[in-house]
């Protein structure tokens, strides 16, 4: 199936009225876009992903200011999070212009899916995971392709078997639970002082929690650095 590219967007020129019949043609723009997408598909194939891209004929009457340099093409949207990204085609010559071309890009490959129904708060283990061939870029959240990113994580909500794992489904497990005794490190550069404390809230690594210093009875806000360890700046 081929999808017609509609030239929707933005023509920018430093000189008004630079659209010229003898300038850059639709065929040149089409060829540059196709070459870019072919290179992207080849690059992803080396990583085990199959890429299909659909692009149709541009309006043959389209003609822009002549570009003395090869046209530059890049994605203006993330092709891993949508099947309808845009290409930015631009000329950086003496009469620069830009144009956005919507295209269809389908990236198929192995991604992680639920091997069974999973409940909210369930800790993920290897037995809960399997791989399946999916359209990886069919969700804006981005499909997770590595098992290492999942094992040990907790489910933010329940899902059915076969559901593709995306980052929004996951919670980092708490490294510290409320009431746990922790080591508080007050750090400045390479110098640190340790004291004992009690966590007043649960938190994962990198999160901030309130901790009671058992020596001074003061409550401080500290960053969780590891299970049983928090840190505050001096």
PDB file of C-alpha atoms in Angstrom:
ATOM      1  CA  UNK A   1       0.000   0.000   0.000  1.00  0.00           C
ATOM      2  CA  UNK A   2       1.320   3.425  -0.912  1.00  0.00           C
ATOM      3  CA  UNK A   3       0.375   6.609   0.907  1.00  0.00           C
ATOM      4  CA  UNK A   4       0.426   9.941  -0.922  1.00  0.00           C
ATOM      5  CA  UNK A   5       2.688  12.470   0.742  1.00  0.00           C
ATOM      6  CA  UNK A   6       0.819  15.717   1.248  1.00  0.00           C
ATOM      7  CA  UNK A   7       3.052  18.761   1.413  1.00  0.00           C
ATOM      8  CA  UNK A   8       1.423  20.340   4.414  1.00  0.00           C
ATOM      9  CA  UNK A   9       3.677  22.655   5.945  1.00  0.00           C
ATOM     10  CA  UNK A  10       6.184  25.230   6.121  1.00  0.00           C
ATOM     11  CA  UNK A  11       8.025  26.919   3.322  1.00  0.00           C
ATOM     12  CA  UNK A  12      10.555  29.333   4.693  1.00  0.00           C
ATOM     13  CA  UNK A  13      12.620  31.585   2.481  1.00  0.00           C
ATOM     14  CA  UNK A  14      14.775  34.538   3.207  1.00  0.00           C
ATOM     15  CA  UNK A  15      13.465  36.236   0.045  1.00  0.00           C
ATOM     16  CA  UNK A  16       9.701  36.441  -0.611  1.00  0.00           C
ATOM     17  CA  UNK A  17       8.513  34.911  -3.851  1.00  0.00           C
ATOM     18  CA  UNK A  18      11.366  32.442  -4.305  1.00  0.00           C
ATOM     19  CA  UNK A  19       9.114  29.692  -5.687  1.00  0.00           C
ATOM     20  CA  UNK A  20      10.377  29.244  -9.216  1.00  0.00           C
ATOM     21  CA  UNK A  21       9.365  26.914 -11.998  1.00  0.00           C
ATOM     22  CA  UNK A  22      12.988  26.173 -12.825  1.00  0.00           C
ATOM     23  CA  UNK A  23      14.050  25.485  -9.235  1.00  0.00           C
ATOM     24  CA  UNK A  24      13.978  22.394  -7.036  1.00  0.00           C
ATOM     25  CA  UNK A  25      11.392  19.968  -8.365  1.00  0.00           C
ATOM     26  CA  UNK A  26       8.979  17.616  -6.658  1.00  0.00           C
ATOM     27  CA  UNK A  27      10.943  14.680  -8.056  1.00  0.00           C
ATOM     28  CA  UNK A  28      14.148  15.887  -6.389  1.00  0.00           C
ATOM     29  CA  UNK A  29      12.385  16.255  -3.045  1.00  0.00           C
ATOM     30  CA  UNK A  30      10.761  12.844  -3.445  1.00  0.00           C
ATOM     31  CA  UNK A  31      14.088  11.212  -4.332  1.00  0.00           C
ATOM     32  CA  UNK A  32      15.888  12.759  -1.318  1.00  0.00           C
ATOM     33  CA  UNK A  33      13.113  11.635   1.045  1.00  0.00           C
ATOM     34  CA  UNK A  34      13.135   8.096  -0.340  1.00  0.00           C
ATOM     35  CA  UNK A  35      16.926   7.847  -0.050  1.00  0.00           C
ATOM     36  CA  UNK A  36      16.742   8.980   3.559  1.00  0.00           C
ATOM     37  CA  UNK A  37      14.025   6.437   4.431  1.00  0.00           C
ATOM     38  CA  UNK A  38      15.881   3.646   2.640  1.00  0.00           C
ATOM     39  CA  UNK A  39      19.007   4.415   4.683  1.00  0.00           C
ATOM     40  CA  UNK A  40      16.953   4.434   7.891  1.00  0.00           C
ATOM     41  CA  UNK A  41      15.436   1.048   6.992  1.00  0.00           C
ATOM     42  CA  UNK A  42      18.866  -0.425   6.272  1.00  0.00           C
ATOM     43  CA  UNK A  43      20.250   0.862   9.571  1.00  0.00           C
ATOM     44  CA  UNK A  44      17.377  -0.649  11.571  1.00  0.00           C
ATOM     45  CA  UNK A  45      17.633  -3.965   9.685  1.00  0.00           C
ATOM     46  CA  UNK A  46      21.128  -4.352  11.126  1.00  0.00           C
ATOM     47  CA  UNK A  47      19.507  -4.159  14.590  1.00  0.00           C
ATOM     48  CA  UNK A  48      16.903  -6.807  13.769  1.00  0.00           C
ATOM     49  CA  UNK A  49      13.993  -4.515  12.885  1.00  0.00           C
ATOM     50  CA  UNK A  50      12.015  -4.492   9.649  1.00  0.00           C
ATOM     51  CA  UNK A  51      11.027  -1.058   8.357  1.00  0.00           C
ATOM     52  CA  UNK A  52       8.406  -0.377   5.713  1.00  0.00           C
ATOM     53  CA  UNK A  53       7.849   3.162   4.513  1.00  0.00           C
ATOM     54  CA  UNK A  54       5.150   4.436   2.217  1.00  0.00           C
ATOM     55  CA  UNK A  55       5.508   7.557   0.186  1.00  0.00           C
ATOM     56  CA  UNK A  56       3.543   8.667  -2.829  1.00  0.00           C
ATOM     57  CA  UNK A  57       4.079  11.092  -5.632  1.00  0.00           C
ATOM     58  CA  UNK A  58       4.330  14.766  -4.845  1.00  0.00           C
ATOM     59  CA  UNK A  59       2.475  17.272  -6.969  1.00  0.00           C
ATOM     60  CA  UNK A  60       4.540  17.369 -10.146  1.00  0.00           C
ATOM     61  CA  UNK A  61       3.870  21.108 -10.393  1.00  0.00           C
ATOM     62  CA  UNK A  62       5.698  21.776  -7.116  1.00  0.00           C
ATOM     63  CA  UNK A  63       8.840  23.819  -7.636  1.00  0.00           C
ATOM     64  CA  UNK A  64      10.921  25.684  -5.078  1.00  0.00           C
ATOM     65  CA  UNK A  65      13.954  27.922  -5.185  1.00  0.00           C
ATOM     66  CA  UNK A  66      16.985  26.221  -6.681  1.00  0.00           C
ATOM     67  CA  UNK A  67      19.224  24.658  -4.035  1.00  0.00           C
ATOM     68  CA  UNK A  68      22.959  24.691  -4.771  1.00  0.00           C
ATOM     69  CA  UNK A  69      23.589  22.031  -2.116  1.00  0.00           C
ATOM     70  CA  UNK A  70      22.182  18.508  -1.657  1.00  0.00           C
ATOM     71  CA  UNK A  71      18.847  18.579   0.130  1.00  0.00           C
ATOM     72  CA  UNK A  72      18.966  17.745   3.822  1.00  0.00           C
ATOM     73  CA  UNK A  73      16.391  15.331   5.242  1.00  0.00           C
ATOM     74  CA  UNK A  74      15.690  14.393   8.858  1.00  0.00           C
ATOM     75  CA  UNK A  75      12.833  13.200  11.028  1.00  0.00           C
ATOM     76  CA  UNK A  76      10.968  16.034  12.705  1.00  0.00           C
ATOM     77  CA  UNK A  77       9.064  13.531  14.875  1.00  0.00           C
ATOM     78  CA  UNK A  78      10.277  10.407  16.656  1.00  0.00           C
ATOM     79  CA  UNK A  79       9.716   7.462  14.258  1.00  0.00           C
ATOM     80  CA  UNK A  80       9.890   5.052  17.207  1.00  0.00           C
ATOM     81  CA  UNK A  81       6.778   6.545  18.796  1.00  0.00           C
ATOM     82  CA  UNK A  82       4.486   7.059  15.822  1.00  0.00           C
ATOM     83  CA  UNK A  83       3.778   5.401  12.485  1.00  0.00           C
ATOM     84  CA  UNK A  84       3.125   8.840  10.957  1.00  0.00           C
ATOM     85  CA  UNK A  85       6.275  10.897  11.562  1.00  0.00           C
ATOM     86  CA  UNK A  86       7.147  13.920   9.471  1.00  0.00           C
ATOM     87  CA  UNK A  87      10.255  14.453   7.416  1.00  0.00           C
ATOM     88  CA  UNK A  88      11.898  17.836   7.413  1.00  0.00           C
ATOM     89  CA  UNK A  89      13.332  18.532   3.963  1.00  0.00           C
ATOM     90  CA  UNK A  90      15.454  21.656   3.813  1.00  0.00           C
ATOM     91  CA  UNK A  91      17.748  23.628   1.579  1.00  0.00           C
ATOM     92  CA  UNK A  92      20.654  25.445   3.202  1.00  0.00           C
ATOM     93  CA  UNK A  93      21.763  27.267   0.080  1.00  0.00           C
ATOM     94  CA  UNK A  94      21.673  30.977  -0.709  1.00  0.00           C
ATOM     95  CA  UNK A  95      17.863  30.866  -0.834  1.00  0.00           C
ATOM     96  CA  UNK A  96      17.043  28.547   2.076  1.00  0.00           C
ATOM     97  CA  UNK A  97      13.661  26.908   2.495  1.00  0.00           C
ATOM     98  CA  UNK A  98      12.062  24.180   4.579  1.00  0.00           C
ATOM     99  CA  UNK A  99       9.213  21.786   4.050  1.00  0.00           C
ATOM    100  CA  UNK A 100       7.528  19.143   6.237  1.00  0.00           C
ATOM    101  CA  UNK A 101       6.426  15.914   4.589  1.00  0.00           C
ATOM    102  CA  UNK A 102       4.154  13.476   6.499  1.00  0.00           C
ATOM    103  CA  UNK A 103       5.076   9.878   5.687  1.00  0.00           C
ATOM    104  CA  UNK A 104       4.103   6.418   6.887  1.00  0.00           C
ATOM    105  CA  UNK A 105       6.809   4.382   8.642  1.00  0.00           C
ATOM    106  CA  UNK A 106       6.176   0.971  10.191  1.00  0.00           C
ATOM    107  CA  UNK A 107       8.893  -0.571  12.380  1.00  0.00           C
ATOM    108  CA  UNK A 108       8.334  -4.246  13.132  1.00  0.00           C
ATOM    109  CA  UNK A 109      10.450  -6.290  15.513  1.00  0.00           C
ATOM    110  CA  UNK A 110      10.575  -8.219  18.745  1.00  0.00           C
ATOM    111  CA  UNK A 111       9.243  -6.451  21.826  1.00  0.00           C
ATOM    112  CA  UNK A 112       8.381  -7.557  25.340  1.00  0.00           C
ATOM    113  CA  UNK A 113       4.764  -8.562  26.030  1.00  0.00           C
ATOM    114  CA  UNK A 114       2.964  -9.992  29.040  1.00  0.00           C
ATOM    115  CA  UNK A 115       3.070 -13.794  29.092  1.00  0.00           C
ATOM    116  CA  UNK A 116      -0.060 -13.864  31.271  1.00  0.00           C
ATOM    117  CA  UNK A 117      -2.519 -11.575  32.989  1.00  0.00           C
ATOM    118  CA  UNK A 118      -0.679  -9.321  35.429  1.00  0.00           C
ATOM    119  CA  UNK A 119      -2.121  -7.477  38.404  1.00  0.00           C
ATOM    120  CA  UNK A 120      -1.482  -4.011  39.731  1.00  0.00           C
ATOM    121  CA  UNK A 121       1.585  -3.925  41.989  1.00  0.00           C
ATOM    122  CA  UNK A 122       2.880  -7.302  40.769  1.00  0.00           C
ATOM    123  CA  UNK A 123       6.672  -7.564  40.622  1.00  0.00           C
ATOM    124  CA  UNK A 124       7.854  -8.709  37.201  1.00  0.00           C
ATOM    125  CA  UNK A 125       9.857 -11.911  36.849  1.00  0.00           C
ATOM    126  CA  UNK A 126      11.160 -13.738  33.802  1.00  0.00           C
ATOM    127  CA  UNK A 127       8.133 -16.059  33.785  1.00  0.00           C
ATOM    128  CA  UNK A 128       5.797 -13.061  33.314  1.00  0.00           C
ATOM    129  CA  UNK A 129       7.526 -11.985  30.101  1.00  0.00           C
ATOM    130  CA  UNK A 130       7.797 -13.179  26.539  1.00  0.00           C
ATOM    131  CA  UNK A 131       8.811 -11.686  23.225  1.00  0.00           C
ATOM    132  CA  UNK A 132       6.537 -11.215  20.257  1.00  0.00           C
ATOM    133  CA  UNK A 133       6.806  -9.564  16.862  1.00  0.00           C
ATOM    134  CA  UNK A 134       4.903  -6.288  17.022  1.00  0.00           C
ATOM    135  CA  UNK A 135       4.732  -2.919  15.330  1.00  0.00           C
ATOM    136  CA  UNK A 136       7.133  -1.276  17.741  1.00  0.00           C
ATOM    137  CA  UNK A 137       6.229   2.309  16.856  1.00  0.00           C
ATOM    138  CA  UNK A 138       2.446   1.858  17.042  1.00  0.00           C
ATOM    139  CA  UNK A 139       2.301   3.479  20.501  1.00  0.00           C
ATOM    140  CA  UNK A 140       3.471   6.953  21.462  1.00  0.00           C
ATOM    141  CA  UNK A 141       4.773   5.587  24.749  1.00  0.00           C
ATOM    142  CA  UNK A 142       7.358   3.436  22.988  1.00  0.00           C
ATOM    143  CA  UNK A 143       7.478  -0.359  23.229  1.00  0.00           C
ATOM    144  CA  UNK A 144      10.079  -1.911  25.537  1.00  0.00           C
ATOM    145  CA  UNK A 145      12.366  -4.310  23.678  1.00  0.00           C
ATOM    146  CA  UNK A 146      14.716  -5.444  26.463  1.00  0.00           C
ATOM    147  CA  UNK A 147      13.915  -7.911  29.233  1.00  0.00           C
ATOM    148  CA  UNK A 148      16.481  -6.216  31.463  1.00  0.00           C
ATOM    149  CA  UNK A 149      14.302  -3.090  31.576  1.00  0.00           C
ATOM    150  CA  UNK A 150      11.412  -5.073  33.064  1.00  0.00           C
ATOM    151  CA  UNK A 151      12.615  -7.658  35.558  1.00  0.00           C
ATOM    152  CA  UNK A 152      12.159  -6.365  39.085  1.00  0.00           C
ATOM    153  CA  UNK A 153       9.779  -3.564  38.085  1.00  0.00           C
ATOM    154  CA  UNK A 154       6.239  -3.319  39.445  1.00  0.00           C
ATOM    155  CA  UNK A 155       3.024  -2.984  37.487  1.00  0.00           C
ATOM    156  CA  UNK A 156       1.352   0.413  37.728  1.00  0.00           C
ATOM    157  CA  UNK A 157      -1.923  -1.224  36.656  1.00  0.00           C
ATOM    158  CA  UNK A 158      -3.181  -4.626  35.599  1.00  0.00           C
ATOM    159  CA  UNK A 159      -2.852  -5.788  31.984  1.00  0.00           C
ATOM    160  CA  UNK A 160      -3.957  -8.759  29.913  1.00  0.00           C
ATOM    161  CA  UNK A 161      -1.726 -11.417  28.401  1.00  0.00           C
ATOM    162  CA  UNK A 162      -0.138 -10.236  25.157  1.00  0.00           C
ATOM    163  CA  UNK A 163      -0.114  -6.558  26.111  1.00  0.00           C
ATOM    164  CA  UNK A 164       3.014  -4.777  24.888  1.00  0.00           C
ATOM    165  CA  UNK A 165       5.049  -3.315  27.740  1.00  0.00           C
ATOM    166  CA  UNK A 166       5.497   0.457  27.646  1.00  0.00           C
ATOM    167  CA  UNK A 167       7.195   2.686  30.250  1.00  0.00           C
ATOM    168  CA  UNK A 168       3.906   4.125  31.516  1.00  0.00           C
ATOM    169  CA  UNK A 169       2.833   0.656  32.730  1.00  0.00           C
ATOM    170  CA  UNK A 170       5.741   0.355  35.156  1.00  0.00           C
ATOM    171  CA  UNK A 171       6.796   1.564  38.580  1.00  0.00           C
ATOM    172  CA  UNK A 172      10.284   1.381  40.035  1.00  0.00           C
ATOM    173  CA  UNK A 173      10.173  -0.807  43.153  1.00  0.00           C
ATOM    174  CA  UNK A 174      10.706   0.989  46.435  1.00  0.00           C
ATOM    175  CA  UNK A 175      14.320   0.766  47.604  1.00  0.00           C
ATOM    176  CA  UNK A 176      13.206   1.995  51.025  1.00  0.00           C
ATOM    177  CA  UNK A 177       9.922   1.319  52.794  1.00  0.00           C
ATOM    178  CA  UNK A 178       8.352   3.594  55.370  1.00  0.00           C
ATOM    179  CA  UNK A 179       9.711   2.709  58.810  1.00  0.00           C
ATOM    180  CA  UNK A 180      12.964   1.215  57.494  1.00  0.00           C
ATOM    181  CA  UNK A 181      16.175   2.112  59.302  1.00  0.00           C
ATOM    182  CA  UNK A 182      18.575   3.801  56.891  1.00  0.00           C
ATOM    183  CA  UNK A 183      22.058   5.237  56.718  1.00  0.00           C
ATOM    184  CA  UNK A 184      22.010   9.000  56.133  1.00  0.00           C
ATOM    185  CA  UNK A 185      25.067  10.325  54.301  1.00  0.00           C
ATOM    186  CA  UNK A 186      25.725  14.061  54.424  1.00  0.00           C
ATOM    187  CA  UNK A 187      28.061  14.647  51.488  1.00  0.00           C
ATOM    188  CA  UNK A 188      30.172  17.538  50.265  1.00  0.00           C
ATOM    189  CA  UNK A 189      32.542  16.638  47.446  1.00  0.00           C
ATOM    190  CA  UNK A 190      34.601  13.636  48.552  1.00  0.00           C
ATOM    191  CA  UNK A 191      33.828  14.232  52.237  1.00  0.00           C
ATOM    192  CA  UNK A 192      30.827  12.598  53.903  1.00  0.00           C
ATOM    193  CA  UNK A 193      29.416  12.030  57.385  1.00  0.00           C
ATOM    194  CA  UNK A 194      27.095   9.132  58.139  1.00  0.00           C
ATOM    195  CA  UNK A 195      24.339   8.861  60.705  1.00  0.00           C
ATOM    196  CA  UNK A 196      21.422   6.561  61.370  1.00  0.00           C
ATOM    197  CA  UNK A 197      17.860   7.452  60.522  1.00  0.00           C
ATOM    198  CA  UNK A 198      14.346   6.155  59.937  1.00  0.00           C
ATOM    199  CA  UNK A 199      12.442   6.553  56.702  1.00  0.00           C
ATOM    200  CA  UNK A 200       9.118   8.352  57.082  1.00  0.00           C
ATOM    201  CA  UNK A 201       8.010   7.417  53.556  1.00  0.00           C
ATOM    202  CA  UNK A 202       8.727   4.827  50.888  1.00  0.00           C
ATOM    203  CA  UNK A 203      10.763   5.706  47.817  1.00  0.00           C
ATOM    204  CA  UNK A 204      12.664   4.340  44.854  1.00  0.00           C
ATOM    205  CA  UNK A 205      16.246   5.092  43.895  1.00  0.00           C
ATOM    206  CA  UNK A 206      16.588   8.740  42.875  1.00  0.00           C
ATOM    207  CA  UNK A 207      13.431   9.834  44.685  1.00  0.00           C
ATOM    208  CA  UNK A 208      13.372  12.139  47.699  1.00  0.00           C
ATOM    209  CA  UNK A 209      11.842  11.031  50.996  1.00  0.00           C
ATOM    210  CA  UNK A 210      11.526  12.437  54.504  1.00  0.00           C
ATOM    211  CA  UNK A 211      13.876  10.819  56.992  1.00  0.00           C
ATOM    212  CA  UNK A 212      14.171  11.255  60.755  1.00  0.00           C
ATOM    213  CA  UNK A 213      17.737  11.563  62.039  1.00  0.00           C
ATOM    214  CA  UNK A 214      17.740   9.282  65.082  1.00  0.00           C
ATOM    215  CA  UNK A 215      20.608  11.182  66.735  1.00  0.00           C
ATOM    216  CA  UNK A 216      19.159  14.697  66.487  1.00  0.00           C
ATOM    217  CA  UNK A 217      15.441  13.816  66.043  1.00  0.00           C
ATOM    218  CA  UNK A 218      15.415  16.261  63.113  1.00  0.00           C
ATOM    219  CA  UNK A 219      13.404  15.493  59.993  1.00  0.00           C
ATOM    220  CA  UNK A 220      15.291  16.012  56.735  1.00  0.00           C
ATOM    221  CA  UNK A 221      14.557  15.485  53.062  1.00  0.00           C
ATOM    222  CA  UNK A 222      17.009  13.039  51.528  1.00  0.00           C
ATOM    223  CA  UNK A 223      17.568  11.368  48.173  1.00  0.00           C
ATOM    224  CA  UNK A 224      17.441   7.571  48.011  1.00  0.00           C
ATOM    225  CA  UNK A 225      20.745   6.298  46.605  1.00  0.00           C
ATOM    226  CA  UNK A 226      20.485   2.553  47.281  1.00  0.00           C
ATOM    227  CA  UNK A 227      18.428   0.140  49.379  1.00  0.00           C
ATOM    228  CA  UNK A 228      18.840   1.346  52.977  1.00  0.00           C
ATOM    229  CA  UNK A 229      20.856   4.444  52.023  1.00  0.00           C
ATOM    230  CA  UNK A 230      19.914   8.092  51.574  1.00  0.00           C
ATOM    231  CA  UNK A 231      21.942  11.227  50.987  1.00  0.00           C
ATOM    232  CA  UNK A 232      21.593  14.886  51.856  1.00  0.00           C
ATOM    233  CA  UNK A 233      23.827  17.774  50.725  1.00  0.00           C
ATOM    234  CA  UNK A 234      26.033  19.457  53.307  1.00  0.00           C
TER     235      UNK A 234
END
